[in-house]
Amino acid sequence: MKRKLIAAITTATLISITAGCANDPNRPVEERETERNVITGLAAIGGALAANALGVDNNLGKVAVGALAGYTARQVYGDVQAGTASDPNTDVSAVTIGGQEYVQVEVKDVNFRSGSAQLEPYELTRLKPVLDTLQRHPNTRVHIEGHTDSDGSTAYNQQLSENRAKNVAFHLMDNGISRDRIVTYGYGEERPIASNATAEGKRMNRRVTFLISEI
């Protein structure tokens, strides 16, 4: 356990150091994009290490709580809930993982461009409540989880989920959210919330989940 935590902290430190270079506007675009890909990969590793260190390896580790104790967490919950009230396929809930409070935002039935991990313009508007909330509360961090349905191989879906989480992270970064506030994960098809036996279930499983916490 101790070794895992040390590894997670070390990786997170490396991400923070490297992030400053990738966000430098004076550097060539090609170099910045390359480094952003590397940084996101490191963040996924760091996030996975941290999750494993906490013993959180499946959705059973997320325990719903009746109320959020932290002032910022309560404000984040209210902001996101108000912003997503008109979106029937976005759920907002309070969860606790390893003693840390999070506001979980489940954006379901997400449509990516065919054969790619790029979000359609309409889907980007569905992320605006999360983006606006993160901009209003700079003392927060967001964990982004990418999920897929069961179509395709396990390896393909794993990579696809990682790429989709990265692209959502890039969208947040392009709109002013600092890289050191973002961690990405890809879970492929391993955490369905509906049956993959139906088209409707598959649409629900193609989703992005945000976990927002105080730093």
JSON list of C-alpha atoms in Angstrom, two decimals:
[
{"chain": "A", "resi": 1, "resn": "MET", "atom": "CA", "xyz": [0.00, 0.00, 0.00]},
{"chain": "A", "resi": 2, "resn": "LYS", "atom": "CA", "xyz": [2.73, 2.47, 0.99]},
{"chain": "A", "resi": 3, "resn": "ARG", "atom": "CA", "xyz": [4.77, 1.69, -2.12]},
{"chain": "A", "resi": 4, "resn": "LYS", "atom": "CA", "xyz": [1.72, 2.25, -4.33]},
{"chain": "A", "resi": 5, "resn": "LEU", "atom": "CA", "xyz": [1.01, 5.63, -2.77]},
{"chain": "A", "resi": 6, "resn": "ILE", "atom": "CA", "xyz": [4.63, 6.71, -3.22]},
{"chain": "A", "resi": 7, "resn": "ALA", "atom": "CA", "xyz": [4.50, 5.67, -6.87]},
{"chain": "A", "resi": 8, "resn": "ALA", "atom": "CA", "xyz": [1.28, 7.60, -7.41]},
{"chain": "A", "resi": 9, "resn": "ILE", "atom": "CA", "xyz": [2.70, 10.73, -5.79]},
{"chain": "A", "resi": 10, "resn": "THR", "atom": "CA", "xyz": [5.91, 10.47, -7.84]},
{"chain": "A", "resi": 11, "resn": "THR", "atom": "CA", "xyz": [3.96, 10.17, -11.09]},
{"chain": "A", "resi": 12, "resn": "ALA", "atom": "CA", "xyz": [1.70, 13.08, -10.17]},
{"chain": "A", "resi": 13, "resn": "THR", "atom": "CA", "xyz": [4.76, 15.24, -9.47]},
{"chain": "A", "resi": 14, "resn": "LEU", "atom": "CA", "xyz": [6.21, 14.39, -12.88]},
{"chain": "A", "resi": 15, "resn": "ILE", "atom": "CA", "xyz": [2.92, 15.32, -14.53]},
{"chain": "A", "resi": 16, "resn": "SER", "atom": "CA", "xyz": [2.86, 18.71, -12.82]},
{"chain": "A", "resi": 17, "resn": "ILE", "atom": "CA", "xyz": [6.43, 19.50, -13.86]},
{"chain": "A", "resi": 18, "resn": "THR", "atom": "CA", "xyz": [5.86, 18.47, -17.48]},
{"chain": "A", "resi": 19, "resn": "ALA", "atom": "CA", "xyz": [2.48, 20.20, -17.75]},
{"chain": "A", "resi": 20, "resn": "GLY", "atom": "CA", "xyz": [4.03, 23.64, -17.49]},
{"chain": "A", "resi": 21, "resn": "CYS", "atom": "CA", "xyz": [6.05, 23.02, -20.67]},
{"chain": "A", "resi": 22, "resn": "ALA", "atom": "CA", "xyz": [3.09, 21.72, -22.67]},
{"chain": "A", "resi": 23, "resn": "ASN", "atom": "CA", "xyz": [1.00, 24.77, -21.81]},
{"chain": "A", "resi": 24, "resn": "ASP", "atom": "CA", "xyz": [3.72, 27.25, -22.84]},
{"chain": "A", "resi": 25, "resn": "PRO", "atom": "CA", "xyz": [2.11, 29.32, -25.65]},
{"chain": "A", "resi": 26, "resn": "ASN", "atom": "CA", "xyz": [5.52, 30.25, -27.06]},
{"chain": "A", "resi": 27, "resn": "ARG", "atom": "CA", "xyz": [6.31, 26.69, -28.09]},
{"chain": "A", "resi": 28, "resn": "PRO", "atom": "CA", "xyz": [5.42, 25.26, -31.54]},
{"chain": "A", "resi": 29, "resn": "VAL", "atom": "CA", "xyz": [1.91, 23.78, -31.73]},
{"chain": "A", "resi": 30, "resn": "GLU", "atom": "CA", "xyz": [3.25, 20.37, -32.84]},
{"chain": "A", "resi": 31, "resn": "GLU", "atom": "CA", "xyz": [5.50, 20.11, -29.78]},
{"chain": "A", "resi": 32, "resn": "ARG", "atom": "CA", "xyz": [2.74, 21.18, -27.41]},
{"chain": "A", "resi": 33, "resn": "GLU", "atom": "CA", "xyz": [0.29, 18.63, -28.86]},
{"chain": "A", "resi": 34, "resn": "THR", "atom": "CA", "xyz": [2.86, 15.83, -28.63]},
{"chain": "A", "resi": 35, "resn": "GLU", "atom": "CA", "xyz": [3.63, 16.65, -25.02]},
{"chain": "A", "resi": 36, "resn": "ARG", "atom": "CA", "xyz": [-0.05, 16.92, -24.13]},
{"chain": "A", "resi": 37, "resn": "ASN", "atom": "CA", "xyz": [-0.50, 13.34, -25.34]},
{"chain": "A", "resi": 38, "resn": "VAL", "atom": "CA", "xyz": [2.42, 12.21, -23.19]},
{"chain": "A", "resi": 39, "resn": "ILE", "atom": "CA", "xyz": [1.13, 14.14, -20.19]},
{"chain": "A", "resi": 40, "resn": "THR", "atom": "CA", "xyz": [-2.32, 12.63, -20.48]},
{"chain": "A", "resi": 41, "resn": "GLY", "atom": "CA", "xyz": [-0.81, 9.17, -20.64]},
{"chain": "A", "resi": 42, "resn": "LEU", "atom": "CA", "xyz": [1.17, 9.89, -17.48]},
{"chain": "A", "resi": 43, "resn": "ALA", "atom": "CA", "xyz": [-1.95, 11.22, -15.80]},
{"chain": "A", "resi": 44, "resn": "ALA", "atom": "CA", "xyz": [-3.82, 8.02, -16.58]},
{"chain": "A", "resi": 45, "resn": "ILE", "atom": "CA", "xyz": [-1.00, 6.00, -15.05]},
{"chain": "A", "resi": 46, "resn": "GLY", "atom": "CA", "xyz": [-0.87, 8.24, -12.02]},
{"chain": "A", "resi": 47, "resn": "GLY", "atom": "CA", "xyz": [-4.62, 8.09, -11.61]},
{"chain": "A", "resi": 48, "resn": "ALA", "atom": "CA", "xyz": [-4.66, 4.32, -11.87]},
{"chain": "A", "resi": 49, "resn": "LEU", "atom": "CA", "xyz": [-1.90, 4.04, -9.27]},
{"chain": "A", "resi": 50, "resn": "ALA", "atom": "CA", "xyz": [-3.73, 6.35, -6.93]},
{"chain": "A", "resi": 51, "resn": "ALA", "atom": "CA", "xyz": [-7.00, 4.46, -7.36]},
{"chain": "A", "resi": 52, "resn": "ASN", "atom": "CA", "xyz": [-5.28, 1.13, -6.75]},
{"chain": "A", "resi": 53, "resn": "ALA", "atom": "CA", "xyz": [-3.53, 2.53, -3.69]},
{"chain": "A", "resi": 54, "resn": "LEU", "atom": "CA", "xyz": [-6.92, 3.46, -2.28]},
{"chain": "A", "resi": 55, "resn": "GLY", "atom": "CA", "xyz": [-8.28, 0.03, -3.08]},
{"chain": "A", "resi": 56, "resn": "VAL", "atom": "CA", "xyz": [-10.79, 1.44, -5.55]},
{"chain": "A", "resi": 57, "resn": "ASP", "atom": "CA", "xyz": [-10.87, -0.90, -8.52]},
{"chain": "A", "resi": 58, "resn": "ASN", "atom": "CA", "xyz": [-14.56, -1.03, -9.35]},
{"chain": "A", "resi": 59, "resn": "ASN", "atom": "CA", "xyz": [-17.80, 0.90, -8.96]},
{"chain": "A", "resi": 60, "resn": "LEU", "atom": "CA", "xyz": [-18.49, -0.74, -5.61]},
{"chain": "A", "resi": 61, "resn": "GLY", "atom": "CA", "xyz": [-15.84, 1.61, -4.23]},
{"chain": "A", "resi": 62, "resn": "LYS", "atom": "CA", "xyz": [-18.17, 4.53, -4.86]},
{"chain": "A", "resi": 63, "resn": "VAL", "atom": "CA", "xyz": [-20.56, 4.89, -1.96]},
{"chain": "A", "resi": 64, "resn": "ALA", "atom": "CA", "xyz": [-23.40, 7.37, -2.31]},
{"chain": "A", "resi": 65, "resn": "VAL", "atom": "CA", "xyz": [-23.69, 9.81, 0.57]},
{"chain": "A", "resi": 66, "resn": "GLY", "atom": "CA", "xyz": [-26.74, 11.75, 1.64]},
{"chain": "A", "resi": 67, "resn": "ALA", "atom": "CA", "xyz": [-25.00, 15.11, 1.95]},
{"chain": "A", "resi": 68, "resn": "LEU", "atom": "CA", "xyz": [-21.68, 16.71, 1.13]},
{"chain": "A", "resi": 69, "resn": "ALA", "atom": "CA", "xyz": [-19.75, 18.09, 4.09]},
{"chain": "A", "resi": 70, "resn": "GLY", "atom": "CA", "xyz": [-17.36, 20.36, 2.19]},
{"chain": "A", "resi": 71, "resn": "TYR", "atom": "CA", "xyz": [-18.56, 23.87, 1.33]},
{"chain": "A", "resi": 72, "resn": "THR", "atom": "CA", "xyz": [-16.95, 23.84, -2.14]},
{"chain": "A", "resi": 73, "resn": "ALA", "atom": "CA", "xyz": [-18.27, 20.34, -2.83]},
{"chain": "A", "resi": 74, "resn": "ARG", "atom": "CA", "xyz": [-21.81, 21.50, -2.05]},
{"chain": "A", "resi": 75, "resn": "GLN", "atom": "CA", "xyz": [-21.44, 24.49, -4.35]},
{"chain": "A", "resi": 76, "resn": "VAL", "atom": "CA", "xyz": [-20.02, 22.31, -7.14]},
{"chain": "A", "resi": 77, "resn": "TYR", "atom": "CA", "xyz": [-22.92, 19.89, -6.74]},
{"chain": "A", "resi": 78, "resn": "GLY", "atom": "CA", "xyz": [-25.48, 22.69, -6.96]},
{"chain": "A", "resi": 79, "resn": "ASP", "atom": "CA", "xyz": [-23.79, 24.35, -9.95]},
{"chain": "A", "resi": 80, "resn": "VAL", "atom": "CA", "xyz": [-23.52, 21.18, -12.00]},
{"chain": "A", "resi": 81, "resn": "GLN", "atom": "CA", "xyz": [-27.00, 19.98, -11.09]},
{"chain": "A", "resi": 82, "resn": "ALA", "atom": "CA", "xyz": [-28.51, 23.32, -12.14]},
{"chain": "A", "resi": 83, "resn": "GLY", "atom": "CA", "xyz": [-26.51, 23.36, -15.37]},
{"chain": "A", "resi": 84, "resn": "THR", "atom": "CA", "xyz": [-27.51, 19.83, -16.39]},
{"chain": "A", "resi": 85, "resn": "ALA", "atom": "CA", "xyz": [-31.17, 20.00, -15.30]},
{"chain": "A", "resi": 86, "resn": "SER", "atom": "CA", "xyz": [-32.38, 20.06, -18.91]},
{"chain": "A", "resi": 87, "resn": "ASP", "atom": "CA", "xyz": [-30.20, 17.09, -19.95]},
{"chain": "A", "resi": 88, "resn": "PRO", "atom": "CA", "xyz": [-32.05, 13.84, -19.12]},
{"chain": "A", "resi": 89, "resn": "ASN", "atom": "CA", "xyz": [-28.97, 11.75, -19.89]},
{"chain": "A", "resi": 90, "resn": "THR", "atom": "CA", "xyz": [-26.68, 13.44, -17.39]},
{"chain": "A", "resi": 91, "resn": "ASP", "atom": "CA", "xyz": [-26.82, 12.34, -13.75]},
{"chain": "A", "resi": 92, "resn": "VAL", "atom": "CA", "xyz": [-25.22, 14.22, -10.86]},
{"chain": "A", "resi": 93, "resn": "SER", "atom": "CA", "xyz": [-24.59, 12.51, -7.53]},
{"chain": "A", "resi": 94, "resn": "ALA", "atom": "CA", "xyz": [-22.45, 12.74, -4.41]},
{"chain": "A", "resi": 95, "resn": "VAL", "atom": "CA", "xyz": [-20.00, 9.91, -3.80]},
{"chain": "A", "resi": 96, "resn": "THR", "atom": "CA", "xyz": [-17.13, 9.20, -1.46]},
{"chain": "A", "resi": 97, "resn": "ILE", "atom": "CA", "xyz": [-14.01, 7.27, -2.42]},
{"chain": "A", "resi": 98, "resn": "GLY", "atom": "CA", "xyz": [-11.33, 6.48, 0.13]},
{"chain": "A", "resi": 99, "resn": "GLY", "atom": "CA", "xyz": [-12.75, 9.11, 2.47]},
{"chain": "A", "resi": 100, "resn": "GLN", "atom": "CA", "xyz": [-12.64, 11.84, -0.21]},
{"chain": "A", "resi": 101, "resn": "GLU", "atom": "CA", "xyz": [-15.85, 13.55, -1.32]},
{"chain": "A", "resi": 102, "resn": "TYR", "atom": "CA", "xyz": [-16.55, 13.80, -5.04]},
{"chain": "A", "resi": 103, "resn": "VAL", "atom": "CA", "xyz": [-19.32, 15.18, -7.19]},
{"chain": "A", "resi": 104, "resn": "GLN", "atom": "CA", "xyz": [-19.91, 12.53, -9.85]},
{"chain": "A", "resi": 105, "resn": "VAL", "atom": "CA", "xyz": [-21.27, 13.68, -13.21]},
{"chain": "A", "resi": 106, "resn": "GLU", "atom": "CA", "xyz": [-22.30, 10.85, -15.53]},
{"chain": "A", "resi": 107, "resn": "VAL", "atom": "CA", "xyz": [-22.75, 12.08, -19.11]},
{"chain": "A", "resi": 108, "resn": "LYS", "atom": "CA", "xyz": [-24.44, 9.16, -20.86]},
{"chain": "A", "resi": 109, "resn": "ASP", "atom": "CA", "xyz": [-25.38, 8.46, -24.48]},
{"chain": "A", "resi": 110, "resn": "VAL", "atom": "CA", "xyz": [-22.36, 10.41, -25.70]},
{"chain": "A", "resi": 111, "resn": "ASN", "atom": "CA", "xyz": [-21.92, 10.52, -29.47]},
{"chain": "A", "resi": 112, "resn": "PHE", "atom": "CA", "xyz": [-18.37, 10.60, -30.82]},
{"chain": "A", "resi": 113, "resn": "ARG", "atom": "CA", "xyz": [-17.54, 11.06, -34.47]},
{"chain": "A", "resi": 114, "resn": "SER", "atom": "CA", "xyz": [-17.61, 7.76, -36.35]},
{"chain": "A", "resi": 115, "resn": "GLY", "atom": "CA", "xyz": [-14.34, 5.87, -36.09]},
{"chain": "A", "resi": 116, "resn": "SER", "atom": "CA", "xyz": [-12.72, 8.49, -33.87]},
{"chain": "A", "resi": 117, "resn": "ALA", "atom": "CA", "xyz": [-12.58, 9.81, -30.34]},
{"chain": "A", "resi": 118, "resn": "GLN", "atom": "CA", "xyz": [-13.62, 13.35, -31.33]},
{"chain": "A", "resi": 119, "resn": "LEU", "atom": "CA", "xyz": [-16.82, 14.69, -29.82]},
{"chain": "A", "resi": 120, "resn": "GLU", "atom": "CA", "xyz": [-19.53, 16.17, -32.00]},
{"chain": "A", "resi": 121, "resn": "PRO", "atom": "CA", "xyz": [-20.14, 19.92, -31.39]},
{"chain": "A", "resi": 122, "resn": "TYR", "atom": "CA", "xyz": [-23.47, 19.27, -29.65]},
{"chain": "A", "resi": 123, "resn": "GLU", "atom": "CA", "xyz": [-21.80, 16.88, -27.23]},
{"chain": "A", "resi": 124, "resn": "LEU", "atom": "CA", "xyz": [-19.27, 19.56, -26.32]},
{"chain": "A", "resi": 125, "resn": "THR", "atom": "CA", "xyz": [-22.16, 21.80, -25.25]},
{"chain": "A", "resi": 126, "resn": "ARG", "atom": "CA", "xyz": [-23.28, 19.04, -22.87]},
{"chain": "A", "resi": 127, "resn": "LEU", "atom": "CA", "xyz": [-19.93, 19.37, -21.09]},
{"chain": "A", "resi": 128, "resn": "LYS", "atom": "CA", "xyz": [-20.37, 23.13, -20.55]},
{"chain": "A", "resi": 129, "resn": "PRO", "atom": "CA", "xyz": [-21.88, 22.83, -17.04]},
{"chain": "A", "resi": 130, "resn": "VAL", "atom": "CA", "xyz": [-18.81, 20.89, -15.91]},
{"chain": "A", "resi": 131, "resn": "LEU", "atom": "CA", "xyz": [-16.46, 23.34, -17.64]},
{"chain": "A", "resi": 132, "resn": "ASP", "atom": "CA", "xyz": [-18.25, 26.37, -16.16]},
{"chain": "A", "resi": 133, "resn": "THR", "atom": "CA", "xyz": [-18.15, 24.84, -12.68]},
{"chain": "A", "resi": 134, "resn": "LEU", "atom": "CA", "xyz": [-14.43, 24.08, -12.90]},
{"chain": "A", "resi": 135, "resn": "GLN", "atom": "CA", "xyz": [-13.79, 27.66, -14.04]},
{"chain": "A", "resi": 136, "resn": "ARG", "atom": "CA", "xyz": [-15.79, 29.04, -11.11]},
{"chain": "A", "resi": 137, "resn": "HIS", "atom": "CA", "xyz": [-14.01, 26.82, -8.59]},
{"chain": "A", "resi": 138, "resn": "PRO", "atom": "CA", "xyz": [-10.25, 26.84, -9.29]},
{"chain": "A", "resi": 139, "resn": "ASN", "atom": "CA", "xyz": [-9.60, 24.90, -6.07]},
{"chain": "A", "resi": 140, "resn": "THR", "atom": "CA", "xyz": [-11.02, 21.72, -7.60]},
{"chain": "A", "resi": 141, "resn": "ARG", "atom": "CA", "xyz": [-9.60, 18.75, -9.49]},
{"chain": "A", "resi": 142, "resn": "VAL", "atom": "CA", "xyz": [-11.45, 16.60, -12.03]},
{"chain": "A", "resi": 143, "resn": "HIS", "atom": "CA", "xyz": [-10.98, 12.92, -12.84]},
{"chain": "A", "resi": 144, "resn": "ILE", "atom": "CA", "xyz": [-12.30, 12.01, -16.29]},
{"chain": "A", "resi": 145, "resn": "GLU", "atom": "CA", "xyz": [-13.36, 8.43, -17.01]},
{"chain": "A", "resi": 146, "resn": "GLY", "atom": "CA", "xyz": [-13.97, 7.17, -20.55]},
{"chain": "A", "resi": 147, "resn": "HIS", "atom": "CA", "xyz": [-16.29, 4.19, -21.13]},
{"chain": "A", "resi": 148, "resn": "THR", "atom": "CA", "xyz": [-17.43, 2.22, -24.18]},
{"chain": "A", "resi": 149, "resn": "ASP", "atom": "CA", "xyz": [-20.04, -0.37, -25.10]},
{"chain": "A", "resi": 150, "resn": "SER", "atom": "CA", "xyz": [-19.03, -3.97, -25.84]},
{"chain": "A", "resi": 151, "resn": "ASP", "atom": "CA", "xyz": [-18.73, -3.67, -29.64]},
{"chain": "A", "resi": 152, "resn": "GLY", "atom": "CA", "xyz": [-15.20, -4.47, -30.79]},
{"chain": "A", "resi": 153, "resn": "SER", "atom": "CA", "xyz": [-12.37, -6.21, -28.99]},
{"chain": "A", "resi": 154, "resn": "THR", "atom": "CA", "xyz": [-11.48, -5.60, -25.37]},
{"chain": "A", "resi": 155, "resn": "ALA", "atom": "CA", "xyz": [-8.12, -4.09, -26.37]},
{"chain": "A", "resi": 156, "resn": "TYR", "atom": "CA", "xyz": [-9.75, -1.79, -28.93]},
{"chain": "A", "resi": 157, "resn": "ASN", "atom": "CA", "xyz": [-12.35, -0.57, -26.44]},
{"chain": "A", "resi": 158, "resn": "GLN", "atom": "CA", "xyz": [-9.71, 0.05, -23.80]},
{"chain": "A", "resi": 159, "resn": "GLN", "atom": "CA", "xyz": [-7.70, 2.28, -26.15]},
{"chain": "A", "resi": 160, "resn": "LEU", "atom": "CA", "xyz": [-10.85, 3.98, -27.40]},
{"chain": "A", "resi": 161, "resn": "SER", "atom": "CA", "xyz": [-11.99, 4.82, -23.87]},
{"chain": "A", "resi": 162, "resn": "GLU", "atom": "CA", "xyz": [-8.57, 6.26, -23.04]},
{"chain": "A", "resi": 163, "resn": "ASN", "atom": "CA", "xyz": [-8.54, 8.39, -26.18]},
{"chain": "A", "resi": 164, "resn": "ARG", "atom": "CA", "xyz": [-12.03, 9.69, -25.51]},
{"chain": "A", "resi": 165, "resn": "ALA", "atom": "CA", "xyz": [-11.12, 10.66, -21.95]},
{"chain": "A", "resi": 166, "resn": "LYS", "atom": "CA", "xyz": [-8.00, 12.42, -23.30]},
{"chain": "A", "resi": 167, "resn": "ASN", "atom": "CA", "xyz": [-10.00, 14.39, -25.84]},
{"chain": "A", "resi": 168, "resn": "VAL", "atom": "CA", "xyz": [-12.43, 15.54, -23.20]},
{"chain": "A", "resi": 169, "resn": "ALA", "atom": "CA", "xyz": [-9.41, 16.61, -21.12]},
{"chain": "A", "resi": 170, "resn": "PHE", "atom": "CA", "xyz": [-8.03, 18.54, -24.12]},
{"chain": "A", "resi": 171, "resn": "HIS", "atom": "CA", "xyz": [-11.37, 20.34, -24.47]},
{"chain": "A", "resi": 172, "resn": "LEU", "atom": "CA", "xyz": [-11.19, 21.45, -20.84]},
{"chain": "A", "resi": 173, "resn": "MET", "atom": "CA", "xyz": [-7.57, 22.52, -21.25]},
{"chain": "A", "resi": 174, "resn": "ASP", "atom": "CA", "xyz": [-8.37, 24.49, -24.40]},
{"chain": "A", "resi": 175, "resn": "ASN", "atom": "CA", "xyz": [-10.95, 26.37, -22.34]},
{"chain": "A", "resi": 176, "resn": "GLY", "atom": "CA", "xyz": [-8.63, 27.40, -19.56]},
{"chain": "A", "resi": 177, "resn": "ILE", "atom": "CA", "xyz": [-8.57, 24.47, -17.13]},
{"chain": "A", "resi": 178, "resn": "SER", "atom": "CA", "xyz": [-5.01, 23.86, -15.95]},
{"chain": "A", "resi": 179, "resn": "ARG", "atom": "CA", "xyz": [-3.53, 20.47, -16.85]},
{"chain": "A", "resi": 180, "resn": "ASP", "atom": "CA", "xyz": [-2.49, 19.80, -13.27]},
{"chain": "A", "resi": 181, "resn": "ARG", "atom": "CA", "xyz": [-6.17, 19.79, -12.27]},
{"chain": "A", "resi": 182, "resn": "ILE", "atom": "CA", "xyz": [-7.04, 16.94, -14.66]},
{"chain": "A", "resi": 183, "resn": "VAL", "atom": "CA", "xyz": [-6.53, 13.18, -14.42]},
{"chain": "A", "resi": 184, "resn": "THR", "atom": "CA", "xyz": [-7.79, 10.78, -17.11]},
{"chain": "A", "resi": 185, "resn": "TYR", "atom": "CA", "xyz": [-8.78, 7.11, -17.01]},
{"chain": "A", "resi": 186, "resn": "GLY", "atom": "CA", "xyz": [-10.00, 4.64, -19.62]},
{"chain": "A", "resi": 187, "resn": "TYR", "atom": "CA", "xyz": [-12.14, 1.71, -18.52]},
{"chain": "A", "resi": 188, "resn": "GLY", "atom": "CA", "xyz": [-13.13, 0.31, -21.91]},
{"chain": "A", "resi": 189, "resn": "GLU", "atom": "CA", "xyz": [-16.19, -1.91, -21.70]},
{"chain": "A", "resi": 190, "resn": "GLU", "atom": "CA", "xyz": [-15.56, -3.22, -18.18]},
{"chain": "A", "resi": 191, "resn": "ARG", "atom": "CA", "xyz": [-18.01, -0.99, -16.28]},
{"chain": "A", "resi": 192, "resn": "PRO", "atom": "CA", "xyz": [-21.38, -1.10, -18.07]},
{"chain": "A", "resi": 193, "resn": "ILE", "atom": "CA", "xyz": [-24.35, 0.63, -16.47]},
{"chain": "A", "resi": 194, "resn": "ALA", "atom": "CA", "xyz": [-26.86, -1.00, -18.83]},
{"chain": "A", "resi": 195, "resn": "SER", "atom": "CA", "xyz": [-27.18, -4.18, -20.88]},
{"chain": "A", "resi": 196, "resn": "ASN", "atom": "CA", "xyz": [-25.03, -4.36, -23.99]},
{"chain": "A", "resi": 197, "resn": "ALA", "atom": "CA", "xyz": [-27.64, -6.69, -25.50]},
{"chain": "A", "resi": 198, "resn": "THR", "atom": "CA", "xyz": [-29.72, -3.74, -26.73]},
{"chain": "A", "resi": 199, "resn": "ALA", "atom": "CA", "xyz": [-28.95, -0.63, -28.78]},
{"chain": "A", "resi": 200, "resn": "GLU", "atom": "CA", "xyz": [-30.34, 1.56, -26.00]},
{"chain": "A", "resi": 201, "resn": "GLY", "atom": "CA", "xyz": [-28.12, -0.11, -23.41]},
{"chain": "A", "resi": 202, "resn": "LYS", "atom": "CA", "xyz": [-25.06, 0.36, -25.60]},
{"chain": "A", "resi": 203, "resn": "ARG", "atom": "CA", "xyz": [-25.85, 4.05, -25.99]},
{"chain": "A", "resi": 204, "resn": "MET", "atom": "CA", "xyz": [-26.00, 4.42, -22.21]},
{"chain": "A", "resi": 205, "resn": "ASN", "atom": "CA", "xyz": [-22.67, 2.64, -21.80]},
{"chain": "A", "resi": 206, "resn": "ARG", "atom": "CA", "xyz": [-20.92, 5.01, -24.22]},
{"chain": "A", "resi": 207, "resn": "ARG", "atom": "CA", "xyz": [-20.34, 7.69, -21.64]},
{"chain": "A", "resi": 208, "resn": "VAL", "atom": "CA", "xyz": [-17.96, 10.04, -19.92]},
{"chain": "A", "resi": 209, "resn": "THR", "atom": "CA", "xyz": [-17.86, 10.30, -16.15]},
{"chain": "A", "resi": 210, "resn": "PHE", "atom": "CA", "xyz": [-16.43, 13.24, -14.22]},
{"chain": "A", "resi": 211, "resn": "LEU", "atom": "CA", "xyz": [-15.40, 13.06, -10.57]},
{"chain": "A", "resi": 212, "resn": "ILE", "atom": "CA", "xyz": [-14.85, 16.55, -9.17]},
{"chain": "A", "resi": 213, "resn": "SER", "atom": "CA", "xyz": [-13.17, 17.06, -5.79]},
{"chain": "A", "resi": 214, "resn": "GLU", "atom": "CA", "xyz": [-11.54, 19.82, -3.80]},
{"chain": "A", "resi": 215, "resn": "ILE", "atom": "CA", "xyz": [-7.76, 20.00, -4.17]}
]
